[in-house]
CSV table of C-alpha atoms in Angstrom, one decimal:
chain,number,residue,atom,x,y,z
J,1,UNK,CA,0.0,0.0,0.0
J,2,UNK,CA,1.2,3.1,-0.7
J,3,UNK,CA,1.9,5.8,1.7
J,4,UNK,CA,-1.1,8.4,2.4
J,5,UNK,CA,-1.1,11.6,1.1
J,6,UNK,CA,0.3,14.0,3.7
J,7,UNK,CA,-0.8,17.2,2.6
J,8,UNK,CA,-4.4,17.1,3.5
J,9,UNK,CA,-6.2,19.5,5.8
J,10,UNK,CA,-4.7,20.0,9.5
J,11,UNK,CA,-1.1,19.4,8.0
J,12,UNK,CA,1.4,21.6,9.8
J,13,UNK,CA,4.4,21.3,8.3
J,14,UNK,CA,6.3,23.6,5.1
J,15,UNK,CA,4.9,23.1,2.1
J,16,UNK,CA,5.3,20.2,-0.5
J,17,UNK,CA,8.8,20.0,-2.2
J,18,UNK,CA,6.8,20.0,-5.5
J,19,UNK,CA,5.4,24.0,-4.3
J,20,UNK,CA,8.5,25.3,-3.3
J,21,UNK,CA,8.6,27.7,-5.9
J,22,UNK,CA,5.2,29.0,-6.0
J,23,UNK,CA,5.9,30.0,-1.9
J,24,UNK,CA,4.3,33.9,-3.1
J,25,UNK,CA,1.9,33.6,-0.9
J,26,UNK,CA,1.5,33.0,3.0
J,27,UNK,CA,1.7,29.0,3.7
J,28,UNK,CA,-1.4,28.1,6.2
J,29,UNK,CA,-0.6,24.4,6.8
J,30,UNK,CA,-3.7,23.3,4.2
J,31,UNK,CA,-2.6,22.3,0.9
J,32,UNK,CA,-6.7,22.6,-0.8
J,33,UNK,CA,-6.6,26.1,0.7
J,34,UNK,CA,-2.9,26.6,-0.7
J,35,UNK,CA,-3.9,25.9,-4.2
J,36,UNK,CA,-6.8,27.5,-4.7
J,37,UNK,CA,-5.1,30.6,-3.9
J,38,UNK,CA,-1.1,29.9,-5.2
J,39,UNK,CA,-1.4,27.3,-7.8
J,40,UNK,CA,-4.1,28.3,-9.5
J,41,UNK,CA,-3.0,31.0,-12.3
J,42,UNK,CA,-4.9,33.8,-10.6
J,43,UNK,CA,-2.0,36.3,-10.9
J,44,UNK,CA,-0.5,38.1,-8.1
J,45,UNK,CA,-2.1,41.4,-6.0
J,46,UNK,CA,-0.3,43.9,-6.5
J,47,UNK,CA,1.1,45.4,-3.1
J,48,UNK,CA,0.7,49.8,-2.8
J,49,UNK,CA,3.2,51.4,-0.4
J,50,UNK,CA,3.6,49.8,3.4
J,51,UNK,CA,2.5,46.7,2.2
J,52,UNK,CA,-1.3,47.2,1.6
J,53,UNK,CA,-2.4,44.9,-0.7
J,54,UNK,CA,-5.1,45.3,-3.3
J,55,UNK,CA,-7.4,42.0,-4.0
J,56,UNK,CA,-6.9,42.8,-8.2
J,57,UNK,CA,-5.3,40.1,-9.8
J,58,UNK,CA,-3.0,40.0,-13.3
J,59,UNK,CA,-4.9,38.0,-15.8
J,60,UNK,CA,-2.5,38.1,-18.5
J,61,UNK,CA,-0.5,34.9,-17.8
J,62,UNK,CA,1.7,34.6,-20.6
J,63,UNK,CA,3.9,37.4,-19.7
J,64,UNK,CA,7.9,36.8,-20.2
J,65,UNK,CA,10.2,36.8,-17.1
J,66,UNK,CA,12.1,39.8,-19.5
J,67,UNK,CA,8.2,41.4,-19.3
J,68,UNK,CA,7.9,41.1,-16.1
J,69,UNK,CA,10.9,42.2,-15.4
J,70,UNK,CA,9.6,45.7,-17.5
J,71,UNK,CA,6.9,46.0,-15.8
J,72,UNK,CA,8.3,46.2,-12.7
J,73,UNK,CA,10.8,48.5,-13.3
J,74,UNK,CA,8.7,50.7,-14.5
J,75,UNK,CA,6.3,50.1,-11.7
J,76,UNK,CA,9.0,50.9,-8.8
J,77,UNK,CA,9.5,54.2,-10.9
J,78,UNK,CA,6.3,55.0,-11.0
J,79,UNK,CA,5.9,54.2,-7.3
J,80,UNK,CA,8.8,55.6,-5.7
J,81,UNK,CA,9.5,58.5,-8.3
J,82,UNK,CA,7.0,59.8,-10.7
J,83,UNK,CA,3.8,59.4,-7.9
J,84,UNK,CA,5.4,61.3,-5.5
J,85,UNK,CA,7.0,64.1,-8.2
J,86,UNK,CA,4.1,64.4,-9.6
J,87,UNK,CA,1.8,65.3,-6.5
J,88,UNK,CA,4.6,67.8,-5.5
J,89,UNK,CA,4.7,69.3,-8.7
J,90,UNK,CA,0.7,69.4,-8.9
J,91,UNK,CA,0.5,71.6,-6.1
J,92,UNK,CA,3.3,74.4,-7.2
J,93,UNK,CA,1.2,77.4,-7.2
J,94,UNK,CA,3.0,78.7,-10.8
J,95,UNK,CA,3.9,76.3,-13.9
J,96,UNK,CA,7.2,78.3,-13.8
J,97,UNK,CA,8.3,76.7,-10.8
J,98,UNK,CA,7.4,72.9,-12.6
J,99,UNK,CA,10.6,73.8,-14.5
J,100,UNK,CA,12.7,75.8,-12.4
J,101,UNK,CA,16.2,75.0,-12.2
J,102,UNK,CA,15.7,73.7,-9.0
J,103,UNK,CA,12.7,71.4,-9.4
J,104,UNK,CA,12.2,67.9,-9.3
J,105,UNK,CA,11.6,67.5,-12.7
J,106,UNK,CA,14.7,67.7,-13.9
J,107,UNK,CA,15.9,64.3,-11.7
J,108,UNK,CA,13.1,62.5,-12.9
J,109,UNK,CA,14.0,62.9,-16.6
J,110,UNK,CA,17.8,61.9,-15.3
J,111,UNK,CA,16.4,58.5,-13.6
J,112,UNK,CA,14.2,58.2,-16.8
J,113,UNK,CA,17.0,58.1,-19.0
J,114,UNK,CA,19.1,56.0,-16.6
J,115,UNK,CA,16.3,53.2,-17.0
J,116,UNK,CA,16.1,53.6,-20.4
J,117,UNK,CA,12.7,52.3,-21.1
J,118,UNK,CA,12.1,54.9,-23.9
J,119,UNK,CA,14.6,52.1,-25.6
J,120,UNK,CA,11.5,50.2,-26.3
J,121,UNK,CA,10.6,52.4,-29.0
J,122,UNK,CA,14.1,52.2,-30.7
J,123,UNK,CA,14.9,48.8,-29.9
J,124,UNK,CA,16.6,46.8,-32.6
J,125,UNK,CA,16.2,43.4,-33.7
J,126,UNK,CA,17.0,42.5,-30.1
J,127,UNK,CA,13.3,42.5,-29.6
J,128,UNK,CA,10.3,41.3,-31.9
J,129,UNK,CA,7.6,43.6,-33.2
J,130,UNK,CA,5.6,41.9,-30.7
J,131,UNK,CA,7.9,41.7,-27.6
J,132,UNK,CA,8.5,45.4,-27.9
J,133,UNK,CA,4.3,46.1,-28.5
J,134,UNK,CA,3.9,44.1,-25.0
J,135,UNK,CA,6.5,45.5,-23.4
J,136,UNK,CA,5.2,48.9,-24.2
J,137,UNK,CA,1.7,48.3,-22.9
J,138,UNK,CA,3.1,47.3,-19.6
J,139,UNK,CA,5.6,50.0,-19.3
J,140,UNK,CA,2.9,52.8,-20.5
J,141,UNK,CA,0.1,51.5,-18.0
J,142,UNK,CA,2.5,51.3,-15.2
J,143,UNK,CA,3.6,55.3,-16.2
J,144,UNK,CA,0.1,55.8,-16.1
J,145,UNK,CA,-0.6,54.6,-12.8
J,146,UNK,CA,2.1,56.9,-11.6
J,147,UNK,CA,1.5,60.4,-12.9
J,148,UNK,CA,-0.1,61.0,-15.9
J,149,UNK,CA,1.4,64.2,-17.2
J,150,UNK,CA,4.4,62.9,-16.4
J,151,UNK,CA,4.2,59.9,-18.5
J,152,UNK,CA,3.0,62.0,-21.3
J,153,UNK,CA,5.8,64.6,-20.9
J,154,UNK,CA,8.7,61.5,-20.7
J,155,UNK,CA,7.2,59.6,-23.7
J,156,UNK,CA,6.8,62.9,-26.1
J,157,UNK,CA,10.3,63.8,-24.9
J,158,UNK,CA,12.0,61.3,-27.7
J,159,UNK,CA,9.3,62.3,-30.7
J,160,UNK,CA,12.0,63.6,-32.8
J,161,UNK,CA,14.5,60.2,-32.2
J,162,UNK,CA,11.8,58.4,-33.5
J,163,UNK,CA,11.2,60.5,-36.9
J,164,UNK,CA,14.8,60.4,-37.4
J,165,UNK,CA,15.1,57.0,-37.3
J,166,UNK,CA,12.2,57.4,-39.7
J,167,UNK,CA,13.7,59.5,-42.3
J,168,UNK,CA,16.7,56.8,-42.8
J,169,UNK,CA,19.3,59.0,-43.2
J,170,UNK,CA,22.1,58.7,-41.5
J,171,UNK,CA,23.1,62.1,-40.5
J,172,UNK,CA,19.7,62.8,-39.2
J,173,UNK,CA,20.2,59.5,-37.5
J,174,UNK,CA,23.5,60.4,-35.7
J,175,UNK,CA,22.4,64.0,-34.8
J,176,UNK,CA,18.8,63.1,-33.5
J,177,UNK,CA,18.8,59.6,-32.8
J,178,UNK,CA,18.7,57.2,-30.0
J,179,UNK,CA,22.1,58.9,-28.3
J,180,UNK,CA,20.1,62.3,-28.4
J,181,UNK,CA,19.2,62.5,-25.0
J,182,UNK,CA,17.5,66.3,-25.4
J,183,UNK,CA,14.0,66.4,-24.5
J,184,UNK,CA,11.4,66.5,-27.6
J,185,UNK,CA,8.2,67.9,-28.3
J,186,UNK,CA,5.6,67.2,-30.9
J,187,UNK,CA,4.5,70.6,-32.2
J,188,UNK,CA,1.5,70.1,-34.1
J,189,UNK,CA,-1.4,72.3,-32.3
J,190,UNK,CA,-2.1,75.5,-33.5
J,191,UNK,CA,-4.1,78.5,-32.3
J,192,UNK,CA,-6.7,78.3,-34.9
J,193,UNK,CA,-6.2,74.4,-35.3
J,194,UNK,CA,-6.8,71.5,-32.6
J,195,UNK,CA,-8.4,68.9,-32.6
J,196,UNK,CA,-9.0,69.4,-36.7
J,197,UNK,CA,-5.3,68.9,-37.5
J,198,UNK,CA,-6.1,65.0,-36.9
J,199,UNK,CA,-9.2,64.8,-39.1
J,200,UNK,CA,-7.3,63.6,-41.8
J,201,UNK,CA,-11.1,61.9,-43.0
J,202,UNK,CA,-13.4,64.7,-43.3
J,203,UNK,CA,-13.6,67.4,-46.1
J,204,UNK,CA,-12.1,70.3,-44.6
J,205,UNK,CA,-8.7,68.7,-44.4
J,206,UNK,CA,-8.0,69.9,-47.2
J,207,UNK,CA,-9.8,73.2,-47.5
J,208,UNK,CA,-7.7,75.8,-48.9
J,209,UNK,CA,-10.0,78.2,-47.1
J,210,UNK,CA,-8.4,77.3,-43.1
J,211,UNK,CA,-5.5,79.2,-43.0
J,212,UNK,CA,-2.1,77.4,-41.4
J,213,UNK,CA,-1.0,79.8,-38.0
J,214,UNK,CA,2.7,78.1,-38.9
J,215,UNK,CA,4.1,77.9,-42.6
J,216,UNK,CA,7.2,76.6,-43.6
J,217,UNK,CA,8.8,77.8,-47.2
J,218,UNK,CA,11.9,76.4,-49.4
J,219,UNK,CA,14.6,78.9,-49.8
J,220,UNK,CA,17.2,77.5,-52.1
J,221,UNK,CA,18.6,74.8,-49.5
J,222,UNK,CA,17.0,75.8,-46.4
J,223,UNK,CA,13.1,76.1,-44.8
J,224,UNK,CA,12.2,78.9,-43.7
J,225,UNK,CA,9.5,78.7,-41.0
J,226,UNK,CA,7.4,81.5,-39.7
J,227,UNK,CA,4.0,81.5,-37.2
J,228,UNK,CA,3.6,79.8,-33.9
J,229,UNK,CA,2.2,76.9,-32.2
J,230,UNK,CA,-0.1,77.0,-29.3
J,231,UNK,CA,0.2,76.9,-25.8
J,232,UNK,CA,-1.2,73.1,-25.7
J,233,UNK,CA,2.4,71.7,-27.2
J,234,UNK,CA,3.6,69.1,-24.5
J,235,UNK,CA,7.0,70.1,-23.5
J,236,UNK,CA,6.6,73.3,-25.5
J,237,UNK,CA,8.4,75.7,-23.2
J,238,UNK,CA,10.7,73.1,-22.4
J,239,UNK,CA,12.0,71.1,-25.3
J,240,UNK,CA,15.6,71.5,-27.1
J,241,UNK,CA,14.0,70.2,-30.6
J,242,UNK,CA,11.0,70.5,-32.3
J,243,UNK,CA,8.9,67.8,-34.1
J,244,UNK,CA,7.1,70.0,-35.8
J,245,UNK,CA,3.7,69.2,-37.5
J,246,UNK,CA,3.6,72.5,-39.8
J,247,UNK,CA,2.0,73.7,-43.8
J,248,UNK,CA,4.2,73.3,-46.2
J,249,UNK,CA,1.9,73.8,-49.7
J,250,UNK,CA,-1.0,76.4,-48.3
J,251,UNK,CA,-2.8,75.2,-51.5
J,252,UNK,CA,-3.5,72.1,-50.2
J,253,UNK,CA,-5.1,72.9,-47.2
J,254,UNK,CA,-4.3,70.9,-44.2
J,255,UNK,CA,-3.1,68.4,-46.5
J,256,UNK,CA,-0.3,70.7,-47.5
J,257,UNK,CA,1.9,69.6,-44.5
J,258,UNK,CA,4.7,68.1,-43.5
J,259,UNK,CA,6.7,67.1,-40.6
J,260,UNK,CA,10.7,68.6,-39.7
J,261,UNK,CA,13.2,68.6,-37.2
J,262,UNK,CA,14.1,71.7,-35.8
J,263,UNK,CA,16.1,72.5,-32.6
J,264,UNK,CA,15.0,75.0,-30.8
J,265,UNK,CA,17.8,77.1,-30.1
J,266,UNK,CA,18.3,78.5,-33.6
J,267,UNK,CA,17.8,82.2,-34.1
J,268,UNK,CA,13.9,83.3,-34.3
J,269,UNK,CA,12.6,80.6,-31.7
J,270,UNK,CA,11.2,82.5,-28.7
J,271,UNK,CA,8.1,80.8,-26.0
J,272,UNK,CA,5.4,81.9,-24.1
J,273,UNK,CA,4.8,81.0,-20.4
J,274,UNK,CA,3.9,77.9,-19.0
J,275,UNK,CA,0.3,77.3,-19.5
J,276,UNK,CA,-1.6,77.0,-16.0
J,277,UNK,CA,-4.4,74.5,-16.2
J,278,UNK,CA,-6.5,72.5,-14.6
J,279,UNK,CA,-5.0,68.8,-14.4
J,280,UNK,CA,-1.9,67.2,-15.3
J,281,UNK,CA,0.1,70.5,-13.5
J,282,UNK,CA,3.1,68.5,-14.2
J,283,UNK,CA,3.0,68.2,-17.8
J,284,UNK,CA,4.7,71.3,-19.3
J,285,UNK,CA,3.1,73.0,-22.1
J,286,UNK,CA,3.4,75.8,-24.0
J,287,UNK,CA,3.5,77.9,-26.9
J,288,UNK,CA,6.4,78.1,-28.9
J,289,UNK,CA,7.0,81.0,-32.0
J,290,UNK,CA,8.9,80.7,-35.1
J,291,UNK,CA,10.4,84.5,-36.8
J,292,UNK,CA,11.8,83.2,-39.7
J,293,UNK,CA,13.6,80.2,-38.2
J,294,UNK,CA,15.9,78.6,-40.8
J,295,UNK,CA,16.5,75.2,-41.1
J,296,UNK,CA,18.6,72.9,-43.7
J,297,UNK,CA,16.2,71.4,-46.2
J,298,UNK,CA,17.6,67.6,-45.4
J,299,UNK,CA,15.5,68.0,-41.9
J,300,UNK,CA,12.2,67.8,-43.3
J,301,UNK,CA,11.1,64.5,-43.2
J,302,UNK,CA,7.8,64.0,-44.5
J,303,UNK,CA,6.1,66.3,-47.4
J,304,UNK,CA,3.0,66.8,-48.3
J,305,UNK,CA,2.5,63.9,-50.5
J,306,UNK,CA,2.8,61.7,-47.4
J,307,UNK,CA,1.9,64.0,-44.6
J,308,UNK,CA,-2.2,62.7,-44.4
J,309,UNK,CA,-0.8,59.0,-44.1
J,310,UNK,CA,2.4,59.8,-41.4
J,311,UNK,CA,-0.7,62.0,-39.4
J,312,UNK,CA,-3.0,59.1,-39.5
J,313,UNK,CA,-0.3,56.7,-38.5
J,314,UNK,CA,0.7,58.9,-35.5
J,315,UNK,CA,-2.4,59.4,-34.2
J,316,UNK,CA,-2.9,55.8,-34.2
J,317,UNK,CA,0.1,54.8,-32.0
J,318,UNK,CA,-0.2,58.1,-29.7
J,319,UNK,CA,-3.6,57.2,-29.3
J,320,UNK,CA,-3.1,53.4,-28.4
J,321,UNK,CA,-0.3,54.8,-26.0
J,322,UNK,CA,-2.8,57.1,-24.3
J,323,UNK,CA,-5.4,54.3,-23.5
J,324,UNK,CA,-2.7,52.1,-21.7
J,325,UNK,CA,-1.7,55.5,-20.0
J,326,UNK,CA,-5.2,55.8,-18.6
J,327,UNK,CA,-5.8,52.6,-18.1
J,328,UNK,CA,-3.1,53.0,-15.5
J,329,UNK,CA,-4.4,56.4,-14.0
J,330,UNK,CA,-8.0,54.4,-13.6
J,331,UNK,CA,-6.2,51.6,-12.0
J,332,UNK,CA,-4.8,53.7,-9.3
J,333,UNK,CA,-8.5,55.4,-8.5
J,334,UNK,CA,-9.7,52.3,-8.2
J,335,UNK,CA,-7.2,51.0,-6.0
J,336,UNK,CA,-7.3,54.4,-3.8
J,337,UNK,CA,-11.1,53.8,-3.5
J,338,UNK,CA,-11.2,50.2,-2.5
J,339,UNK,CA,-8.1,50.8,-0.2
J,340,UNK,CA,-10.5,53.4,1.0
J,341,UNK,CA,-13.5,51.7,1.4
J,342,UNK,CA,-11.7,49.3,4.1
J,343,UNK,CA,-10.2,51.6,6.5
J,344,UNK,CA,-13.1,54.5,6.1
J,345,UNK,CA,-16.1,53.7,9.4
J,346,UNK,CA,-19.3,54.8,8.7
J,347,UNK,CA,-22.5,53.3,10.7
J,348,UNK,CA,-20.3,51.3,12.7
J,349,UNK,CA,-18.3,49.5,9.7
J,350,UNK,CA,-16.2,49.9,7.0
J,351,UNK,CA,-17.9,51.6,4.0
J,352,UNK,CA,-17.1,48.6,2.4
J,353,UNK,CA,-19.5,46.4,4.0
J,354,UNK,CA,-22.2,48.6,2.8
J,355,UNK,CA,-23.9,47.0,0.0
J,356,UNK,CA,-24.2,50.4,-2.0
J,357,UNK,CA,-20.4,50.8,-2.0
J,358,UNK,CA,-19.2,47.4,-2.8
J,359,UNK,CA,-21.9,47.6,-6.4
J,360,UNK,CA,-20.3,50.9,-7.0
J,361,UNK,CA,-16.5,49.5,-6.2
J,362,UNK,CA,-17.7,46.3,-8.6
J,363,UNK,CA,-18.8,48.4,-11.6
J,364,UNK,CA,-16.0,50.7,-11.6
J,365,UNK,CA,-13.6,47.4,-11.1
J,366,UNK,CA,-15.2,45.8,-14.1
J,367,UNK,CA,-14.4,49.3,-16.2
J,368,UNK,CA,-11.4,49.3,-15.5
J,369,UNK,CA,-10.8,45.9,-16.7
J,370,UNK,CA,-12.7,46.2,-19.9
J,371,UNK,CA,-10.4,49.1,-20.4
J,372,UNK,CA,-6.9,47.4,-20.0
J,373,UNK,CA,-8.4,44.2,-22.5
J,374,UNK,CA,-9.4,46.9,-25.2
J,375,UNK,CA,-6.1,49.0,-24.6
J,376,UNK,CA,-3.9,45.3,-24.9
J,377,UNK,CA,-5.2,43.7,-28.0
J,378,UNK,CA,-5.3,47.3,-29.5
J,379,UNK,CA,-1.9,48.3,-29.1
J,380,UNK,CA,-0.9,44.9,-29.7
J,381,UNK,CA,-1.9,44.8,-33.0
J,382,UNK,CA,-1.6,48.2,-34.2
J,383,UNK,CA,2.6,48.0,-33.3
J,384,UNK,CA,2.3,44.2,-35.3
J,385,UNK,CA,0.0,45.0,-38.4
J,386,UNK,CA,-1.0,47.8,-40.6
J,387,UNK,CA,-2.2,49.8,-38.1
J,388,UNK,CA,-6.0,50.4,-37.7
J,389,UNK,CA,-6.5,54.2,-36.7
J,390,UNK,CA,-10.5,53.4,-35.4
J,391,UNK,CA,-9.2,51.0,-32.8
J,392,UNK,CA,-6.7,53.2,-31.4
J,393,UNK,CA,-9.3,56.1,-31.6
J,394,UNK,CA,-11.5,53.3,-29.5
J,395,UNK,CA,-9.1,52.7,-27.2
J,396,UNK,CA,-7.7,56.2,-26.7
J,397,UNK,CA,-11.5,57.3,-26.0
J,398,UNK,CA,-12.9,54.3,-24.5
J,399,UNK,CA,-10.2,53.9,-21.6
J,400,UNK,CA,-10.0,58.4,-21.0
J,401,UNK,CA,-13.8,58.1,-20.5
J,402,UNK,CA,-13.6,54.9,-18.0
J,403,UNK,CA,-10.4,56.9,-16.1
J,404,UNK,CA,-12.9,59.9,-15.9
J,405,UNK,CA,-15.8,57.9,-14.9
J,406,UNK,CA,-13.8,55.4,-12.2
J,407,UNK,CA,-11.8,58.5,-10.5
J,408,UNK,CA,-15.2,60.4,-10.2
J,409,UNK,CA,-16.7,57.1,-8.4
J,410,UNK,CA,-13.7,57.0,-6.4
J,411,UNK,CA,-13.9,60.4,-5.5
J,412,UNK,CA,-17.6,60.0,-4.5
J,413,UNK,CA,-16.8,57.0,-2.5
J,414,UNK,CA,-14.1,59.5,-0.4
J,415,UNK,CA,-17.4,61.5,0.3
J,416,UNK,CA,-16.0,65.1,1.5
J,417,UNK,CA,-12.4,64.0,1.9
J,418,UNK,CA,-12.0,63.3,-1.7
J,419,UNK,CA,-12.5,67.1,-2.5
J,420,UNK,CA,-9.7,67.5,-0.1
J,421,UNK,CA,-6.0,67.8,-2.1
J,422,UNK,CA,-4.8,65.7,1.3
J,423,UNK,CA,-6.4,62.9,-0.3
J,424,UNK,CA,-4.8,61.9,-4.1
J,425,UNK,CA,-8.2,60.9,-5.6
J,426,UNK,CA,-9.4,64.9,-6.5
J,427,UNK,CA,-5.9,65.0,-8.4
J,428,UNK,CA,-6.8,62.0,-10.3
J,429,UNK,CA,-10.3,63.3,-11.5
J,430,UNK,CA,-8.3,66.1,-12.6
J,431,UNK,CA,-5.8,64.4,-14.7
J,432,UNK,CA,-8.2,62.2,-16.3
J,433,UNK,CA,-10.5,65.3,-17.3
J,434,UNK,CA,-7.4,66.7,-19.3
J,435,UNK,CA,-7.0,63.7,-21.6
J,436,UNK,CA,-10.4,63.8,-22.7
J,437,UNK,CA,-9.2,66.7,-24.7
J,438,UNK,CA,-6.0,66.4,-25.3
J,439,UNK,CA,-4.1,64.4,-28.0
J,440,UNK,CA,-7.6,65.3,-29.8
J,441,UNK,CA,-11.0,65.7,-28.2
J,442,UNK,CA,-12.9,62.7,-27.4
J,443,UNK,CA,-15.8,63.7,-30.0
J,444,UNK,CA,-13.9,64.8,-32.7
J,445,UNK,CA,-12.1,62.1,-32.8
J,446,UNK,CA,-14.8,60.1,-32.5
J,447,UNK,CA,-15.9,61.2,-36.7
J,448,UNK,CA,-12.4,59.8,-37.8
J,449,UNK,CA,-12.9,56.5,-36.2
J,450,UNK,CA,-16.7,56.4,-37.4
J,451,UNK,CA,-15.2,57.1,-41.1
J,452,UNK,CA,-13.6,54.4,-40.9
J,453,UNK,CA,-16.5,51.9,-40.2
């Protein structure tokens, strides 16, 4: 007869020899109880600061030790840099001070750099189209789920290495590319154009009626570029080079553009302030003015006879980046509110126990869920296949909306407190208001998608 199994219920001793290295969570003794909770693939809860752990489990169980390990990088920087940064920068009374010489900001582009996950957009064969498109996803959500602005600010920051890597040339290449470690901007908003300078599907893209606030002209072997860009440009009042989204044949319309380099310390570049605004306080923005700015013709990249396609293109991979980025930032409202919900007494009991609270905790739970399964297979595929600009717009407008929606829950279930900026939740609300507009409005956007159907 063979020996009886040991394991069963009442067993005191260490686990099995065959669980050693699933020990991630706490061994009771009772091996049934052990692996429904360990062995099972149920993911792991992610822990917040002092140890406090959130019952939300990872259901993406395919994910590479090298992801994981990308992940949580970028989740200790978001954690222990960006979230902190980024709720002392929030509260700076001026935007000037976000980028004084003596601010914060400045070490958390350093540390930033020093991890070099902005390499995933640059990396070479070393990774697969679809290692690098996972990668992203995890790094971007995790950015997210530190500071918003932030992320947006550090991921705009390399535009121009990857449009020189674009253009193939190899002086471009050398003098912009992955060693250029100044910070970037993408210049495209202008006063008279927002949101309609990514509407490369409806009619008046290319009415020669809108006149461009920023033209570019050819003068023998030089641009010259005069006009400005609006006080919206992430990074505008801070960047050293300019990717700059600007009219190159007026007769065309909007569809007369083209896409250059420029750095930003070349005679006739001057800024305006730093624009004050409700959310994402430590995003920089600003305008950014061009008096006859000259630039060698070899730094424009794109012409007109491409521009509609390289806009289209862009807006689908900034707009698949911006749904994991607030898939993140609805993550960590949701996390705030069930944390919450546990330690806040009301009628004798948590808030939590209240039936009221835990439907509201539930919907916004399943939101942000949705959101991140959306955000995934969208980004996914648009870095692995001819990109699909309607399922980025989806994303991008799908996941701001749920952000919007789960911080405003959150903030309803912190009653009063939430409204107080003691609490982190009202500065959440705020952030995700800002992206329903930016990187175009939710609405308009919405027409290019629909076009597309």
């Amino acid at each position: 007869m063979p020996a009886p199994f040991p394991f069963g219920r009442g067993y005191e001793g260490p686990p099995p020899p065959f669980l050693e290295q699933r020990v991630d969570r706490r061994w009771s003794g009772d091996l049934l109880t052990y692996i429904i909770l360990s062995v099972l693939p149920v993911g792991r809860m992610p822990v917040l600061p002092g140890g406090r752990r959130v019952p939300l489990v990872e259901l993406e169980t395919t994910l590479t030790d090298q992801e994981r390990a990308f992940r949580d990088a970028a989740r200790r920087f978001a954690l222990e840099a960006m979230r902190p940064i980024g709720i002392e920068l929030d509260r700076l009374p001026d935007p000037a001070q976000v980028i004084a010489p003596e601010s914060k900001l400045w070490d958390l582009f350093k540390q930033y750099n020093d991890l070099q996950l902005d390499a995933l957009d640059l990396a070479g064969p070393e990774l697969s189209l679809l290692e690098r498109a996972r990668a992203r996803f995890l790094v971007c959500e995790e950015m997210g789920y530190g500071d918003a602005g932030l992320a947006i600010s550090l991921g705009v920051a390399g535009f121009h290495r990857l449009f020189a890597q674009m253009s193939g040339r190899p002086e471009l290449v050398e003098r912009f590319g992955p060693g250029n470690r100044q910070i970037g901007c993408w210049a495209i908003t202008e006063p008279d154009h927002g949101s309609d300078v990514l509407t490369v599907t409806e009619p008046h893209f290319a009415d020669v009626k809108l006149k461009p606030n920023c033209v570019a002209r050819r003068d023998g072997d030089e641009y010259v570029i005069d006009g400005q860009k609006s006080a919206w440009v992430s990074n505008g009042t801070i960047a050293e080079v300019a990717t700059l989204f600007c009219t190159f044949d007026p007769s065309q319309g909007l569809r007369g553009g083209g896409v250059c380099l420029v750095p930003l310390d070349l005679p006739g570049v001057s800024r305006g302030k730093p624009l004050d605004k409700l959310g994402q306080r430590a995003l920089n923005q600003g305008e950014i003015f061009f008096d006859g700015v000259r630039i060698p013709a070899d730094y424009l990249i794109i012409g007109p006879e491409a521009y509609a396609t390289v806009v289209e293109t862009i807006l689908t991979l900034a707009n698949a980046t911006m749904g994991a980025i607030f898939v993140g930032v609805a993550r960590a409202a949701l996390e705030h509110a069930i944390e919450y919900a546990k330690q806040r007494i009301q009628g004798g009991v948590p808030i939590f126990e209240h039936q009221s609270v835990k439907a509201r905790l539930f919907k916004m739970f399943a939101q942000v869920e949705a959101a991140r399964a959306l955000a995934w297979r969208v980004m996914i595929y648009n870095s692995t296949n001819p990109p699909q600009v309607h399922y980025s717009i989806a994303s991008k407008v799908f996941c701001t909306n749920t952000a919007f929606e789960v911080a405003s829950g959150a903030l309803q279930i912190f009653g009063a407190n939430g409204l107080s900026r003691e609490y982190p939740i009202e500065k959440l609300l705020r952030d995700a208001r800002a992206s329903m507009i930016e990187d175009g409005c939710n609405e308009v956007l919405s027409l290019v998608g629909a076009s597309k159907l």
